[in-house]
Short mmCIF file of C-alpha atoms and ligand atoms in Angstrom, two decimals:
data_model
loop_
_atom_site.label_atom_id
_atom_site.label_comp_id
_atom_site.label_asym_id
_atom_site.label_seq_id
_atom_site.Cartn_x
_atom_site.Cartn_y
_atom_site.Cartn_z
CA UNK O 84 -27.25 -18.42 226.31
CA UNK O 85 -31.16 -18.33 226.39
CA UNK O 86 -33.38 -17.33 223.87
CA UNK O 87 -36.76 -15.60 224.96
CA UNK O 88 -39.66 -15.05 222.83
CA UNK O 89 -41.51 -11.96 223.16
CA UNK O 90 -44.31 -11.24 221.72
CA UNK O 91 -45.13 -7.73 220.35
CA UNK O 92 -47.75 -5.93 218.69
CA UNK O 93 -49.90 -7.55 216.41
CA UNK O 94 -47.33 -10.31 215.16
CA UNK O 95 -44.16 -9.37 215.74
CA UNK O 96 -41.23 -11.22 217.80
CA UNK O 97 -38.61 -9.44 219.93
CA UNK O 98 -36.00 -11.67 221.49
CA UNK O 99 -33.97 -11.68 224.75
CA UNK O 100 -30.67 -13.31 224.73
CA UNK O 101 -29.51 -14.15 228.67
CA UNK O 102 -26.12 -15.26 229.61
CA UNK O 103 -25.46 -17.15 232.68
CA UNK O 104 -24.33 -13.81 234.14
CA UNK O 105 -27.76 -12.54 233.76
CA UNK O 106 -26.82 -10.24 231.17
CA UNK O 107 -28.75 -9.17 228.28
CA UNK O 108 -29.33 -8.13 224.99
CA UNK O 109 -33.06 -7.67 223.40
CA UNK O 110 -33.00 -7.93 219.50
CA UNK O 111 -35.50 -6.06 217.56
CA UNK O 112 -37.92 -4.27 220.64
CA UNK O 113 -40.67 -3.17 218.76
CA UNK O 114 -42.24 -2.05 222.08
CA UNK O 115 -40.66 -1.14 225.47
CA UNK O 116 -43.55 -2.53 227.91
CA UNK O 117 -43.29 -5.73 227.08
CA UNK O 118 -39.50 -5.82 227.17
CA UNK O 119 -39.13 -3.76 230.34
CA UNK O 120 -41.66 -5.81 232.39
CA UNK O 121 -39.29 -8.95 231.15
CA UNK O 122 -36.29 -7.65 232.22
CA UNK O 123 -37.63 -6.17 235.58
CA UNK O 124 -39.37 -9.89 236.44
CA UNK O 125 -36.24 -11.34 235.82
CA UNK O 126 -33.52 -8.96 237.46
CA UNK O 127 -31.51 -8.92 234.15
CA UNK O 128 -28.82 -6.74 233.24
CA UNK O 129 -29.94 -5.39 229.94
CA UNK O 130 -26.90 -3.79 227.75
CA UNK O 131 -27.64 -4.22 224.25
CA UNK O 132 -30.27 -3.43 221.91
CA UNK O 133 -29.65 -5.48 218.69
CA UNK O 134 -31.55 -4.41 215.62
CA UNK O 135 -31.71 -6.22 211.90
CA UNK O 136 -33.18 -3.64 210.30
CA UNK O 137 -34.83 0.16 210.58
CA UNK O 138 -38.32 -0.78 210.19
CA UNK O 139 -40.48 0.75 213.24
CA UNK O 140 -42.33 -2.34 214.07
CA UNK O 141 -38.05 -3.72 214.79
CA UNK O 142 -36.92 -0.48 216.58
CA UNK O 143 -40.03 1.01 217.98
CA UNK O 144 -39.05 0.02 221.76
CA UNK O 145 -35.17 1.47 221.26
CA UNK O 146 -35.84 4.87 222.29
CA UNK O 147 -37.58 4.41 225.41
CA UNK O 148 -35.49 1.03 226.69
CA UNK O 149 -32.51 2.93 226.02
CA UNK O 150 -33.45 5.95 228.33
CA UNK O 151 -34.60 3.00 231.03
CA UNK O 152 -31.60 1.14 231.05
CA UNK O 153 -28.85 3.29 229.42
CA UNK O 154 -27.51 0.61 226.96
CA UNK O 155 -25.92 0.06 223.74
CA UNK O 156 -27.74 0.05 220.35
CA UNK O 157 -26.05 -1.94 217.57
CA UNK O 158 -26.76 -2.06 214.12
CA UNK O 159 -25.59 -1.99 210.58
CA UNK O 160 -22.85 1.03 209.33
CA UNK O 161 -25.23 1.98 206.54
CA UNK O 162 -28.25 2.71 208.46
CA UNK O 163 -27.02 5.34 211.13
CA UNK O 164 -29.43 7.97 209.44
CA UNK O 165 -32.49 6.04 210.03
CA UNK O 166 -31.88 4.35 213.36
CA UNK O 167 -31.43 6.89 215.94
CA UNK O 168 -28.78 6.80 218.85
CA UNK O 169 -26.43 3.73 217.28
CA UNK O 170 -23.75 3.19 219.40
CA UNK O 171 -22.17 0.72 217.57
CA UNK O 172 -22.31 0.16 214.06
CA UNK O 173 -21.22 -2.80 211.77
CA UNK O 174 -20.22 -4.37 209.03
CA UNK O 175 -21.02 -7.60 206.70
CA UNK O 176 -18.90 -10.40 208.12
CA UNK O 177 -17.62 -8.73 211.48
CA UNK O 178 -17.50 -10.19 214.58
CA UNK O 179 -19.37 -8.39 217.12
CA UNK O 180 -18.56 -9.69 220.99
CA UNK O 181 -19.72 -7.99 224.28
CA UNK O 182 -19.67 -9.91 227.54
CA UNK O 183 -19.85 -13.33 227.00
CA UNK O 184 -21.84 -12.80 223.23
CA UNK O 185 -20.61 -13.11 220.23
CA UNK O 186 -22.47 -12.93 216.95
CA UNK O 187 -21.21 -12.58 213.43
CA UNK O 188 -23.13 -10.12 211.27
CA UNK O 189 -24.18 -10.83 207.79
CA UNK O 190 -25.63 -8.38 205.26
CA UNK O 191 -28.63 -9.70 204.06
CA UNK O 192 -30.30 -6.88 201.87
CA UNK O 193 -33.62 -7.17 199.89
CA UNK O 194 -36.60 -6.71 202.32
CA UNK O 195 -33.94 -3.13 203.28
CA UNK O 196 -31.00 -2.46 201.70
CA UNK O 197 -29.39 -2.49 205.24
CA UNK O 198 -30.86 -5.46 206.50
CA UNK O 199 -28.59 -8.05 208.78
CA UNK O 200 -28.77 -11.07 210.40
CA UNK O 201 -26.83 -12.02 213.82
CA UNK O 202 -25.28 -15.14 213.44
CA UNK O 203 -24.45 -16.62 217.07
CA UNK O 204 -22.04 -18.86 215.87
CA UNK O 205 -21.04 -21.16 219.02
CA UNK O 206 -25.07 -21.25 219.67
CA UNK O 207 -25.65 -21.78 216.01
CA UNK O 208 -28.44 -19.51 216.39
CA UNK O 209 -29.30 -17.11 214.04
CA UNK O 210 -32.03 -13.93 214.45
CA UNK O 211 -33.44 -13.24 210.37
CA UNK O 212 -35.61 -10.49 211.12
CA UNK O 213 -37.95 -9.89 207.87
CA UNK O 214 -35.43 -11.45 205.53
CA UNK O 215 -36.56 -15.64 206.41
CA UNK O 216 -39.58 -16.52 207.83
CA UNK O 217 -40.45 -19.86 208.60
CA UNK O 218 -41.92 -21.21 205.38
CA UNK O 219 -41.56 -17.63 203.84
CA UNK O 220 -39.58 -14.62 203.28
CA UNK O 221 -39.80 -11.14 203.64
CA UNK O 222 -41.53 -9.14 200.62
CA UNK O 223 -38.48 -6.72 198.35
CA UNK O 224 -39.14 -2.95 199.87
CA UNK O 225 -35.74 -2.11 198.86
CA UNK O 226 -33.85 -4.31 197.06
CA UNK O 227 -33.71 -6.21 193.95
CA UNK O 228 -34.98 -9.74 193.39
CA UNK O 229 -31.46 -10.98 192.97
CA UNK O 230 -30.59 -9.15 196.41
CA UNK O 231 -33.05 -10.88 197.83
CA UNK O 232 -32.01 -14.45 196.42
CA UNK O 233 -28.28 -13.75 196.96
CA UNK O 234 -29.48 -12.97 200.78
CA UNK O 235 -31.15 -16.06 200.86
CA UNK O 236 -28.58 -18.24 199.78
CA UNK O 237 -26.20 -17.03 202.19
CA UNK O 238 -28.81 -17.83 205.32
CA UNK O 239 -28.99 -21.52 203.58
CA UNK O 240 -25.40 -21.82 203.78
CA UNK O 241 -25.44 -21.52 207.67
CA UNK O 242 -24.80 -25.03 209.37
CA UNK O 243 -28.21 -27.11 209.04
CA UNK O 244 -28.75 -27.71 212.42
CA UNK O 245 -28.62 -23.60 212.87
CA UNK O 246 -32.28 -22.24 214.71
CA UNK O 247 -33.76 -19.62 213.54
CA UNK O 248 -35.85 -16.99 215.27
CA UNK O 249 -37.52 -14.67 212.56
CA UNK O 250 -39.78 -11.17 213.20
CA UNK O 251 -42.98 -11.91 212.36
CA UNK O 252 -45.26 -14.71 213.29
CA UNK O 253 -46.31 -15.41 209.75
CA UNK O 254 -45.78 -19.15 209.63
CA UNK O 255 -49.52 -20.53 209.23
CA UNK O 256 -50.26 -18.27 206.43
CA UNK O 257 -46.93 -18.94 205.13
CA UNK O 258 -47.55 -22.62 204.91
CA UNK O 259 -50.59 -22.30 203.17
CA UNK O 260 -48.68 -20.75 200.32
CA UNK O 261 -46.38 -23.13 200.53
CA UNK O 262 -48.37 -26.53 200.14
CA UNK O 263 -50.17 -24.62 197.47
CA UNK O 264 -47.17 -24.88 195.02
CA UNK O 265 -45.54 -28.04 196.39
CA UNK O 266 -48.43 -30.40 197.23
CA UNK O 267 -46.25 -33.38 197.35
CA UNK O 268 -43.69 -32.16 199.73
CA UNK O 269 -44.01 -34.85 202.59
CA UNK O 270 -41.12 -32.53 205.03
CA UNK O 271 -43.42 -29.77 204.60
CA UNK O 272 -47.09 -31.61 205.47
CA UNK O 273 -45.17 -33.04 208.59
CA UNK O 274 -44.16 -29.08 209.28
CA UNK O 275 -47.89 -28.05 208.83
CA UNK O 276 -49.24 -30.20 211.09
CA UNK O 277 -46.42 -29.22 213.68
CA UNK O 278 -47.30 -25.59 213.44
CA UNK O 279 -51.40 -26.27 213.39
CA UNK O 280 -50.72 -27.57 217.13
CA UNK O 281 -48.54 -24.78 218.13
CA UNK O 282 -50.83 -22.47 216.77
CA UNK O 283 -54.01 -24.01 218.45
CA UNK O 284 -52.27 -24.26 221.44
CA UNK O 285 -50.76 -20.41 221.23
CA UNK O 286 -47.40 -21.62 221.10
CA UNK O 287 -45.04 -19.51 218.73
CA UNK O 288 -43.56 -21.18 215.66
CA UNK O 289 -40.07 -20.03 216.52
CA UNK O 290 -37.39 -21.01 216.09
CA UNK O 291 -37.43 -23.09 212.93
CA UNK O 292 -33.95 -24.57 211.95
CA UNK O 293 -32.00 -24.13 208.11
CA UNK O 294 -32.53 -27.83 207.82
CA UNK O 295 -36.43 -27.60 208.16
CA UNK O 296 -36.78 -24.26 205.92
CA UNK O 297 -34.40 -25.65 203.22
CA UNK O 298 -36.72 -28.98 202.98
CA UNK O 299 -39.67 -27.00 203.26
CA UNK O 300 -40.02 -23.16 202.29
CA UNK O 301 -40.70 -22.67 198.83
CA UNK O 302 -38.52 -19.57 198.74
CA UNK O 303 -35.62 -21.71 199.96
CA UNK O 304 -36.42 -24.08 197.61
CA UNK O 305 -36.42 -21.90 193.75
CA UNK O 306 -33.43 -23.03 191.77
CA UNK O 307 -32.88 -19.86 189.92
CA UNK O 308 -33.83 -15.82 190.74
CA UNK O 309 -36.59 -16.24 187.93
CA UNK O 310 -38.29 -19.11 189.47
CA UNK O 311 -37.79 -16.94 193.30
CA UNK O 312 -38.74 -13.86 191.54
CA UNK O 313 -42.08 -15.48 190.29
CA UNK O 314 -43.06 -16.73 193.69
CA UNK O 315 -42.45 -13.81 194.92
CA UNK O 316 -45.28 -11.90 193.17
CA UNK O 317 -47.72 -14.74 193.67
CA UNK O 318 -46.84 -14.15 197.17
CA UNK O 319 -47.16 -10.45 197.12
CA UNK O 320 -50.83 -11.27 195.74
CA UNK O 321 -51.50 -14.02 198.11
ZN1 LIG I 183 -39.45 -4.98 207.97
FE1 LIG I 184 -41.39 -6.32 210.41
#
């Protein structure tokens, strides 16, 4: 399975997953045009849209892409009232399988109550939407601090080599926050210099890995809900 990163809107990432028969899925299509252009250029059979959560910058392309390719939309069972035209509703811990794609659904509430992660176990690839970013985590819009903390704990339990593909290019700004409160973290310093190189060369900072994030992401390094909550508040005003 190949993962192509497609930049959308200001700082969103959509992802196109391609198998060896050119069947494809798109994760969180923010807008239709960049996705359709890529699919046409590469002559893919786009068959599924996978949505991590209902925010418009993650489903904005659903309608037009579905109309063009007559494909199926996969989303969390509790979000059917706010993600239009879902064909396949999925539940926590369910395995979703189609063509050669196989992902475990992990419910990770906090940013929104219906946020899910698609974890492709065989490939060790996770799509974390707006819950886990590189060196950051999503704002808590619908959940509690505790829910978000527990969702991040679930993601920390994924195999260390898991590659994470997240919803926004916030990494540079996130790195400034992490280093401010974690000055002596050498792994973080090393990661920041890699990030600077990528940004300078206009290369997306995806993917990261669970191992890197556990070592460098201050929100994953928080030991208690209290510590996590304080950091989240500080970040909201950073
Ligand atoms: Zn969001
Ligand atoms: Fe978003």
